Short mmCIF file of C-alpha atoms in Angstrom, two decimals:
data_model
loop_
_atom_site.label_atom_id
_atom_site.label_comp_id
_atom_site.label_asym_id
_atom_site.label_seq_id
_atom_site.Cartn_x
_atom_site.Cartn_y
_atom_site.Cartn_z
CA MET A 1 0.00 0.00 0.00
CA GLN A 2 2.76 2.37 1.02
CA LYS A 3 4.77 1.62 -2.13
CA LYS A 4 1.69 2.22 -4.29
CA PHE A 5 1.19 5.63 -2.68
CA GLU A 6 4.84 6.49 -3.26
CA LYS A 7 4.64 5.34 -6.88
CA VAL A 8 1.65 7.60 -7.54
CA LEU A 9 2.55 10.62 -5.38
CA MET A 10 6.29 10.98 -5.94
CA PRO A 11 6.04 11.83 -9.67
CA VAL A 12 3.15 14.25 -9.03
CA ALA A 13 4.96 15.98 -6.17
CA SER A 14 8.17 16.09 -8.19
CA LYS A 15 6.43 17.69 -11.18
CA LEU A 16 4.71 20.28 -8.98
CA GLY A 17 7.87 21.03 -7.02
CA ASN A 18 9.98 21.41 -10.17
CA ASN A 19 7.41 23.28 -12.26
CA VAL A 20 9.20 26.44 -13.33
CA VAL A 21 6.07 28.62 -13.15
CA LEU A 22 5.13 27.48 -9.64
CA MET A 23 8.76 27.73 -8.50
CA SER A 24 8.92 31.29 -9.82
CA LEU A 25 5.68 32.29 -8.07
CA ARG A 26 7.06 30.94 -4.81
CA ASP A 27 10.48 32.55 -5.27
CA GLY A 28 8.94 35.85 -6.32
CA PHE A 29 6.74 36.11 -3.24
CA LEU A 30 9.72 35.14 -1.08
CA ILE A 31 11.61 38.15 -2.49
CA ILE A 32 8.83 40.47 -1.28
CA THR A 33 8.25 38.75 2.08
CA PRO A 34 11.16 40.36 4.03
CA LEU A 35 9.88 43.83 3.07
CA ILE A 36 6.36 42.92 4.17
CA ILE A 37 7.55 41.55 7.52
CA VAL A 38 9.70 44.62 8.26
CA THR A 39 6.99 47.13 7.32
CA SER A 40 4.39 45.06 9.20
CA ILE A 41 6.39 45.61 12.38
CA PHE A 42 6.12 49.38 11.88
CA LEU A 43 2.37 49.05 11.35
CA LEU A 44 2.12 46.92 14.50
CA ILE A 45 4.03 49.50 16.57
CA GLY A 46 1.74 52.25 15.33
CA ASN A 47 -1.35 50.19 16.21
CA PHE A 48 -0.11 48.09 19.15
CA PRO A 49 -2.94 46.01 20.69
CA ILE A 50 -2.91 47.71 24.09
CA PRO A 51 -5.79 50.01 25.09
CA GLY A 52 -4.69 53.64 25.05
CA TRP A 53 -1.40 52.95 23.21
CA SER A 54 -2.03 55.25 20.23
CA GLU A 55 -3.68 57.90 22.37
CA PHE A 56 -0.68 58.00 24.72
CA TRP A 57 1.86 58.46 21.92
CA ILE A 58 -0.28 61.03 20.14
CA LYS A 59 -0.22 63.08 23.35
CA VAL A 60 3.57 62.67 23.58
CA CYS A 61 4.52 63.05 19.90
CA GLY A 62 1.56 64.90 18.44
CA PRO A 63 -1.13 63.92 15.92
CA GLN A 64 1.48 62.97 13.32
CA PHE A 65 2.47 59.85 15.32
CA PRO A 66 0.28 57.37 13.32
CA ASP A 67 1.42 58.94 10.02
CA TRP A 68 5.07 58.21 10.78
CA PHE A 69 4.43 54.47 10.92
CA SER A 70 1.79 54.28 8.18
CA ALA A 71 4.23 56.01 5.80
CA VAL A 72 6.58 53.03 6.18
CA SER A 73 3.88 50.38 5.85
CA ASN A 74 2.23 52.10 2.87
CA SER A 75 5.57 52.17 1.06
CA VAL A 76 5.12 48.42 0.50
CA PHE A 77 1.45 47.57 1.07
CA SER A 78 0.17 50.12 -1.45
CA PHE A 79 2.43 48.69 -4.16
CA THR A 80 2.23 44.91 -3.66
CA GLY A 81 0.73 44.44 -7.13
CA ILE A 82 3.58 46.10 -8.97
CA LEU A 83 6.18 44.57 -6.61
CA SER A 84 4.74 41.13 -7.41
CA ALA A 85 5.07 41.81 -11.14
CA ILE A 86 8.74 42.77 -10.74
CA ALA A 87 9.76 40.05 -8.25
CA ILE A 88 7.99 37.17 -10.02
CA ALA A 89 9.36 38.23 -13.41
CA TYR A 90 12.84 38.43 -11.86
CA ALA A 91 12.50 34.88 -10.50
CA TYR A 92 10.88 33.53 -13.68
CA GLY A 93 13.52 35.09 -15.91
CA LYS A 94 16.28 33.67 -13.73
CA ASN A 95 14.69 30.20 -13.78
CA ARG A 96 14.35 30.45 -17.58
CA GLY A 97 18.04 31.31 -18.00
CA LEU A 98 17.44 34.97 -18.87
CA ASP A 99 18.83 38.18 -17.41
CA PRO A 100 16.68 38.46 -14.24
CA ILE A 101 17.03 42.25 -13.93
CA GLN A 102 15.95 42.84 -17.52
CA SER A 103 13.07 40.38 -16.99
CA GLY A 104 11.91 42.36 -13.97
CA MET A 105 12.21 45.66 -15.85
CA VAL A 106 10.10 44.59 -18.87
CA SER A 107 7.43 43.30 -16.48
CA PHE A 108 7.51 46.59 -14.57
CA ILE A 109 7.03 48.63 -17.76
CA SER A 110 4.28 46.27 -18.94
CA PHE A 111 2.42 46.71 -15.66
CA LEU A 112 2.60 50.49 -16.02
CA ILE A 113 1.34 50.31 -19.62
CA LEU A 114 -1.81 48.47 -18.47
CA THR A 115 -2.34 50.70 -15.42
CA PRO A 116 -5.18 53.25 -15.83
CA THR A 117 -3.77 56.77 -15.71
CA SER A 118 -6.93 58.81 -15.24
CA ILE A 119 -9.59 59.12 -12.54
CA VAL A 120 -13.11 60.46 -12.94
CA LEU A 121 -13.93 62.96 -10.17
CA GLY A 122 -17.50 64.13 -10.59
CA LYS A 123 -17.68 65.53 -14.11
CA LYS A 124 -13.92 65.97 -14.45
CA THR A 125 -11.29 63.48 -15.58
CA VAL A 126 -8.01 63.93 -13.74
CA SER A 127 -4.63 62.47 -14.74
CA ALA A 128 -3.66 60.26 -11.79
CA VAL A 129 -3.10 56.63 -10.80
CA GLU A 130 -5.22 54.99 -8.11
CA THR A 131 -3.15 52.97 -5.66
CA GLN A 132 -5.75 50.17 -5.79
CA PHE A 133 -4.34 49.26 -9.23
CA LEU A 134 -0.82 49.04 -7.81
CA GLY A 135 -1.66 47.33 -4.51
CA PRO A 136 -3.32 44.05 -3.43
CA ASN A 137 -6.07 44.25 -6.05
CA GLY A 138 -3.43 44.22 -8.77
CA ILE A 139 -1.54 41.13 -7.59
CA PHE A 140 -3.12 38.64 -9.99
CA LEU A 141 -2.64 41.06 -12.88
CA GLY A 142 0.99 41.41 -11.79
CA ILE A 143 1.45 37.62 -11.83
CA ILE A 144 0.00 37.29 -15.33
CA ILE A 145 2.03 40.22 -16.68
CA ALA A 146 5.24 38.79 -15.18
CA LEU A 147 4.78 35.38 -16.80
CA ILE A 148 3.65 36.67 -20.22
CA SER A 149 6.26 39.44 -20.50
CA VAL A 150 9.12 37.04 -19.69
CA GLU A 151 7.80 34.43 -22.16
CA ILE A 152 7.66 37.02 -24.98
CA TYR A 153 11.15 38.23 -24.05
CA ARG A 154 12.42 34.63 -24.01
CA PHE A 155 10.73 33.90 -27.36
CA ALA A 156 12.70 36.71 -29.02
CA ILE A 157 16.00 35.87 -27.31
CA LYS A 158 15.79 32.18 -28.32
CA ARG A 159 15.34 33.19 -31.97
CA ASN A 160 18.27 35.62 -31.80
CA TRP A 161 16.07 38.62 -32.57
CA THR A 162 18.75 40.89 -31.22
CA ILE A 163 20.98 43.68 -32.50
CA LYS A 164 24.49 42.32 -32.96
CA MET A 165 27.27 44.66 -31.96
CA PRO A 166 30.82 44.47 -33.39
CA ASP A 167 33.72 43.08 -31.39
CA GLY A 168 35.36 45.53 -29.05
CA VAL A 169 32.11 47.06 -27.85
CA PRO A 170 31.93 47.02 -24.02
CA PRO A 171 29.87 44.05 -22.68
CA ALA A 172 27.43 46.38 -20.90
CA VAL A 173 26.59 48.12 -24.19
CA THR A 174 26.24 44.78 -26.02
CA LYS A 175 23.94 43.50 -23.31
CA SER A 176 21.68 46.55 -23.51
CA PHE A 177 21.37 46.27 -27.31
CA ASP A 178 20.67 42.53 -27.02
CA ALA A 179 17.61 43.42 -24.95
CA LEU A 180 16.36 46.14 -27.31
CA ILE A 181 14.21 44.15 -29.77
CA PRO A 182 12.86 41.63 -27.19
CA SER A 183 11.91 44.52 -24.88
CA ALA A 184 10.25 46.37 -27.77
CA LEU A 185 8.14 43.29 -28.57
CA VAL A 186 6.95 43.11 -24.96
CA VAL A 187 6.05 46.81 -24.93
CA VAL A 188 4.16 46.59 -28.24
CA PHE A 189 2.25 43.51 -27.08
CA PHE A 190 0.99 45.14 -23.89
CA PHE A 191 0.31 48.40 -25.74
CA LEU A 192 -2.05 46.46 -28.04
CA ILE A 193 -3.60 44.70 -25.03
CA ARG A 194 -4.36 48.08 -23.47
CA ILE A 195 -6.06 49.27 -26.67
CA LEU A 196 -8.02 46.01 -26.94
CA PHE A 197 -9.45 46.26 -23.41
CA SER A 198 -10.28 49.94 -23.87
CA LEU A 199 -12.75 48.85 -26.57
CA THR A 200 -14.57 46.42 -24.24
CA SER A 201 -17.04 46.95 -21.40
CA PHE A 202 -14.23 46.23 -18.90
CA HIS A 203 -12.22 49.26 -20.18
CA THR A 204 -9.00 48.01 -18.53
CA ALA A 205 -7.09 44.73 -18.16
CA TYR A 206 -7.16 45.34 -14.42
CA ASN A 207 -10.99 45.32 -14.31
CA PHE A 208 -11.10 42.18 -16.45
CA ILE A 209 -8.61 40.17 -14.35
CA TYR A 210 -10.06 41.36 -11.04
CA THR A 211 -13.65 40.52 -12.05
CA ILE A 212 -13.11 37.30 -14.02
CA LEU A 213 -10.15 35.73 -12.21
CA GLN A 214 -9.00 37.29 -8.95
CA THR A 215 -12.35 37.64 -7.16
CA PRO A 216 -13.67 34.11 -7.97
CA LEU A 217 -10.30 32.48 -7.22
CA LYS A 218 -10.05 34.34 -3.94
CA HIS A 219 -13.49 33.19 -2.82
CA VAL A 220 -12.77 29.55 -3.70
CA GLY A 221 -9.17 29.49 -2.45
CA ILE A 222 -9.86 31.03 0.96
CA SER A 223 -12.88 28.88 1.79
CA LEU A 224 -12.75 26.44 4.71
CA PRO A 225 -12.75 23.30 2.48
CA SER A 226 -9.86 24.72 0.46
CA VAL A 227 -7.77 25.52 3.56
CA LEU A 228 -8.54 22.08 5.05
CA LEU A 229 -7.28 20.48 1.82
CA TYR A 230 -4.16 22.67 1.96
CA ASN A 231 -3.23 21.48 5.46
CA PHE A 232 -4.13 17.86 4.77
CA LEU A 233 -1.86 17.74 1.71
CA ALA A 234 0.97 19.65 3.42
CA SER A 235 1.06 17.06 6.23
CA PHE A 236 0.39 14.06 3.98
CA PHE A 237 3.37 14.79 1.73
CA TRP A 238 5.69 14.99 4.76
CA PHE A 239 4.88 11.32 5.51
CA PHE A 240 6.76 10.44 2.32
CA GLY A 241 9.66 12.78 3.09
CA ILE A 242 8.43 15.44 0.67
CA ASN A 243 8.38 19.02 1.92
CA GLY A 244 4.59 19.42 1.88
CA PRO A 245 4.32 23.21 2.27
CA SER A 246 6.73 23.76 -0.63
CA ILE A 247 4.20 21.91 -2.83
CA THR A 248 0.99 23.39 -1.44
CA ASN A 249 2.37 26.94 -1.19
CA SER A 250 3.10 26.89 -4.91
CA VAL A 251 -0.65 26.67 -5.52
CA TRP A 252 -2.20 28.52 -2.56
CA GLN A 253 0.39 31.20 -1.72
CA PRO A 254 -0.80 33.81 -4.27
CA ILE A 255 -4.36 33.51 -2.91
CA PHE A 256 -3.30 33.76 0.75
CA PHE A 257 -1.05 36.69 -0.14
CA VAL A 258 -4.00 38.62 -1.58
CA SER A 259 -6.33 37.87 1.36
CA THR A 260 -3.60 38.91 3.82
CA GLN A 261 -3.09 42.21 2.01
CA ASP A 262 -6.86 42.82 1.98
CA ASN A 263 -7.00 42.39 5.76
CA LEU A 264 -3.96 44.58 6.24
CA LYS A 265 -5.52 47.36 4.20
CA ALA A 266 -8.73 47.14 6.23
CA PHE A 267 -6.72 47.12 9.48
CA GLN A 268 -4.85 50.26 8.42
CA ASN A 269 -8.15 51.99 7.67
CA HIS A 270 -9.73 50.76 10.94
CA ALA A 271 -12.40 48.95 8.88
CA SER A 272 -13.88 45.48 9.42
CA LEU A 273 -11.59 42.66 8.27
CA PRO A 274 -12.84 40.90 5.10
CA HIS A 275 -11.18 37.45 5.41
CA ILE A 276 -10.67 34.73 8.00
CA TYR A 277 -8.20 32.69 5.96
CA THR A 278 -4.91 34.52 5.46
CA GLN A 279 -1.23 33.60 5.54
CA PRO A 280 -0.98 34.45 9.28
CA PHE A 281 -4.01 32.19 9.89
CA ILE A 282 -2.16 29.33 8.15
CA ASP A 283 1.18 30.03 9.85
CA LEU A 284 -0.07 30.74 13.38
CA PHE A 285 -3.42 28.96 13.94
CA THR A 286 -3.12 25.59 12.20
CA THR A 287 0.29 24.22 13.17
CA TYR A 288 2.29 24.75 16.36
CA GLY A 289 5.94 23.82 16.34
CA GLY A 290 6.08 23.24 12.59
CA GLY A 291 4.30 20.87 10.22
CA GLY A 292 2.03 18.37 11.94
CA SER A 293 1.80 20.65 14.99
CA THR A 294 4.64 18.70 16.63
CA LEU A 295 5.15 21.03 19.59
CA ALA A 296 2.41 18.98 21.28
CA LEU A 297 4.32 15.79 20.46
CA LEU A 298 7.44 17.14 22.19
CA ILE A 299 5.43 18.16 25.27
CA VAL A 300 4.06 14.59 25.48
CA VAL A 301 7.60 13.22 25.12
CA PHE A 302 8.79 15.19 28.17
CA ALA A 303 5.64 14.35 30.14
CA ILE A 304 5.45 10.56 29.78
CA CYS A 305 8.28 9.03 27.75
CA LYS A 306 10.97 6.80 29.22
CA SER A 307 12.87 5.68 26.14
CA LYS A 308 16.29 7.31 25.80
CA ARG A 309 15.77 7.76 22.08
CA LEU A 310 12.66 9.93 22.49
CA LEU A 311 14.02 11.88 25.46
CA GLU A 312 17.25 12.74 23.64
CA LEU A 313 15.27 13.75 20.58
CA GLY A 314 13.04 15.92 22.77
CA LYS A 315 16.04 17.75 24.24
CA LEU A 316 17.40 18.47 20.77
CA ALA A 317 14.09 19.43 19.18
CA ILE A 318 12.21 21.43 21.84
CA LEU A 319 13.97 24.79 21.35
CA PRO A 320 13.70 24.81 17.53
CA GLY A 321 10.13 23.48 17.93
CA ILE A 322 9.06 26.51 19.96
CA PHE A 323 10.07 28.62 16.97
CA GLY A 324 8.28 26.42 14.43
CA ILE A 325 11.30 24.45 13.17
CA ASN A 326 10.69 20.71 13.37
CA GLU A 327 13.01 18.96 10.89
CA PRO A 328 14.68 17.19 13.88
CA VAL A 329 11.31 15.60 14.67
CA ILE A 330 10.32 14.81 11.08
CA PHE A 331 13.60 13.07 10.25
CA GLY A 332 14.82 12.14 13.75
CA LEU A 333 11.71 10.52 15.24
CA PRO A 334 11.05 9.95 12.35
CA VAL A 335 7.67 11.06 11.03
CA VAL A 336 8.66 10.00 7.53
CA LEU A 337 7.13 6.58 6.75
CA ASN A 338 6.07 6.17 10.40
CA PRO A 339 2.55 4.64 10.35
CA VAL A 340 2.06 5.29 14.09
CA ILE A 341 2.75 9.03 14.15
CA VAL A 342 1.31 9.91 10.73
CA ILE A 343 -2.28 9.78 12.06
CA PRO A 344 -1.95 12.61 14.64
CA PHE A 345 0.55 14.37 12.37
CA ILE A 346 -2.17 14.81 9.73
CA LEU A 347 -5.14 15.04 12.11
CA CYS A 348 -3.86 17.90 14.32
CA PRO A 349 -3.38 20.57 11.60
CA VAL A 350 -6.69 19.63 9.95
CA LEU A 351 -8.55 19.80 13.28
CA ASN A 352 -6.82 23.07 14.22
CA THR A 353 -7.89 24.55 10.88
CA LEU A 354 -11.48 23.44 11.39
CA ILE A 355 -11.69 24.74 14.97
CA SER A 356 -9.96 28.06 14.20
CA GLY A 357 -12.16 28.63 11.17
CA ILE A 358 -15.38 27.90 13.07
CA VAL A 359 -14.63 29.96 16.21
CA MET A 360 -13.46 32.93 14.13
CA ASN A 361 -16.52 32.69 11.94
CA LEU A 362 -18.71 32.69 15.06
CA GLY A 363 -16.93 35.82 16.28
CA TRP A 364 -15.52 34.16 19.40
CA VAL A 365 -11.93 34.86 18.32
CA ALA A 366 -10.64 37.97 16.53
CA TRP A 367 -9.55 37.54 12.91
CA THR A 368 -5.94 37.98 11.82
CA ASN A 369 -5.30 41.62 11.02
CA GLY A 370 -2.93 40.97 8.10
CA VAL A 371 0.23 41.94 9.98
CA GLN A 372 2.82 39.52 8.62
CA LEU A 373 4.74 38.17 11.60
CA PRO A 374 7.78 35.96 11.06
CA TRP A 375 6.56 32.34 10.95
CA THR A 376 9.07 31.58 13.72
CA THR A 377 7.15 33.74 16.22
CA PRO A 378 6.29 31.44 19.18
CA PRO A 379 2.65 30.57 19.86
CA ILE A 380 0.65 32.59 22.42
CA ILE A 381 2.73 35.69 21.61
CA SER A 382 1.92 35.29 17.90
CA GLY A 383 -1.80 34.77 18.59
CA TRP A 384 -2.01 38.08 20.43
CA LEU A 385 0.02 40.06 17.90
CA ALA A 386 -1.68 38.57 14.82
CA THR A 387 -5.21 39.32 16.04
CA GLY A 388 -4.64 42.22 18.43
CA SER A 389 -6.66 40.31 21.02
CA TRP A 390 -6.12 37.92 23.92
CA THR A 391 -8.64 35.61 22.22
CA GLY A 392 -5.98 34.70 19.63
CA SER A 393 -3.63 33.51 22.37
CA ALA A 394 -6.45 31.66 24.14
CA LEU A 395 -7.31 29.79 20.94
CA GLN A 396 -3.69 28.73 20.51
CA ILE A 397 -3.52 27.43 24.09
CA VAL A 398 -6.73 25.42 23.65
CA GLU A 399 -5.53 23.90 20.37
CA ILE A 400 -2.10 23.00 21.76
CA ILE A 401 -3.81 21.21 24.68
CA LEU A 402 -6.10 19.41 22.23
CA ASN A 403 -3.08 18.41 20.12
CA ILE A 404 -1.37 17.05 23.24
CA LEU A 405 -4.40 14.84 23.93
CA ILE A 406 -4.41 13.62 20.32
CA TYR A 407 -0.68 12.83 20.27
CA TYR A 408 -0.68 11.20 23.74
CA PRO A 409 -1.78 7.61 22.87
CA PHE A 410 0.35 7.49 19.73
CA VAL A 411 3.52 8.76 21.43
CA LYS A 412 2.91 6.34 24.31
CA MET A 413 2.64 3.49 21.81
CA LEU A 414 5.88 4.59 20.13
CA ASP A 415 7.60 4.94 23.51
CA LYS A 416 6.74 1.33 24.40
CA GLN A 417 8.06 0.17 21.04
CA TYR A 418 11.35 2.05 21.49
CA LEU A 419 11.73 0.83 25.09
CA LYS A 420 11.44 -2.77 23.88
CA GLU A 421 14.04 -2.12 21.18
CA GLU A 422 16.40 -0.47 23.69
CA LYS A 423 15.91 -3.33 26.18
CA ALA A 424 16.56 -5.94 23.48
CA ALA A 425 19.69 -4.07 22.38
CA ALA A 426 20.95 -3.87 25.99
CA GLU A 427 20.38 -7.60 26.55
CA LYS A 428 22.19 -8.39 23.33
CA ASP A 429 25.21 -6.36 24.49
CA LEU A 430 25.27 -8.25 27.83
CA ASP A 431 24.89 -11.68 26.21
CA ILE A 432 28.60 -12.65 26.25
CA ASP A 433 29.78 -16.23 25.59
CA PHE A 434 32.30 -16.76 28.47
CA SER A 435 33.47 -20.09 26.99
CA GLU A 436 35.27 -18.04 24.34
CA VAL A 437 37.03 -15.87 26.94
#
């Protein structure tokens, strides 16, 4: 049975993991992530979840206090669409063997070509760009532009549609002329696309993508069944030694990125949060201690286990586990191909997702505000910071306790098995044939 699963899943997982488009989406979002985390910290400081915090600092620093911090956060959050276009094109170009900087630049220009440059104010039309086109609502358009612009650029480069410079010309000059015709093709293509959409009822490519693709995908991708499937697959792949999140993130990450940015925008504007399921929800309310929610497993190990193997593993793994790093458990216990531990390893994240989704939907626990905390932020602290409420921490405590109860019988079973193995090994070492001495 196990071999059949491996035979079917390994090729699928390998194809997904090595797919150049999915790899580029993942790598592109990873380029942006450090900026989002850093600027999220500024937003969090400006809106720290303590009653009277903002009021106190406004009295001390003046009414400009919130503006100082929002200026930093807006520098990234208001431009996530265009940043996605640049970063994903950079990664895609690099993975396609092209100049990554030039790939990012042609995507950037293409995004600007398709961006509406006028706003209707009453009866007047004003030349301006709305930040909604450049921010979270433009992320899916940015993804599409990045992939198409790089493919057109690559098409021209592969066919040597370049201007050849004579020998002796500096390499930098040659490189710039090599990019001239491919870049021109990209610009002309998106220029024609802009004209085409201006003749339709959508008027802009942005309106078309947002209405036809981004909104429906967002609703489907951030539904409870979708998030349950995400966590089931992420844990299930780990059983076979495949990094589950690297596979599932390739598909779901763009959707979670958009929902997170939507919540962040609402949080900045002190409006009601639109989504339950965001990247912080996935990172902070479905698994504790890494994939499979193995922090609970380690707590059980210290509470009841007697086998030296498990206790030594617990000592090595507990500190990284608090910060969400659990490779020592996955490969040291191991979880990989372990039929005993795989049941709670899959069950805990799925159950955590279900409980978190239900209690947040009922309004018992505050929703994640979109502030992107590092995924290594320890539980309880992360629950409070991500929701701005003690209810987030309380939910994490309840789920960790529940995970402990789920892991308990399975860890106990494994402990007995390891004790028998250790006892048998000890007896074998003591079984000396004295007739040979």
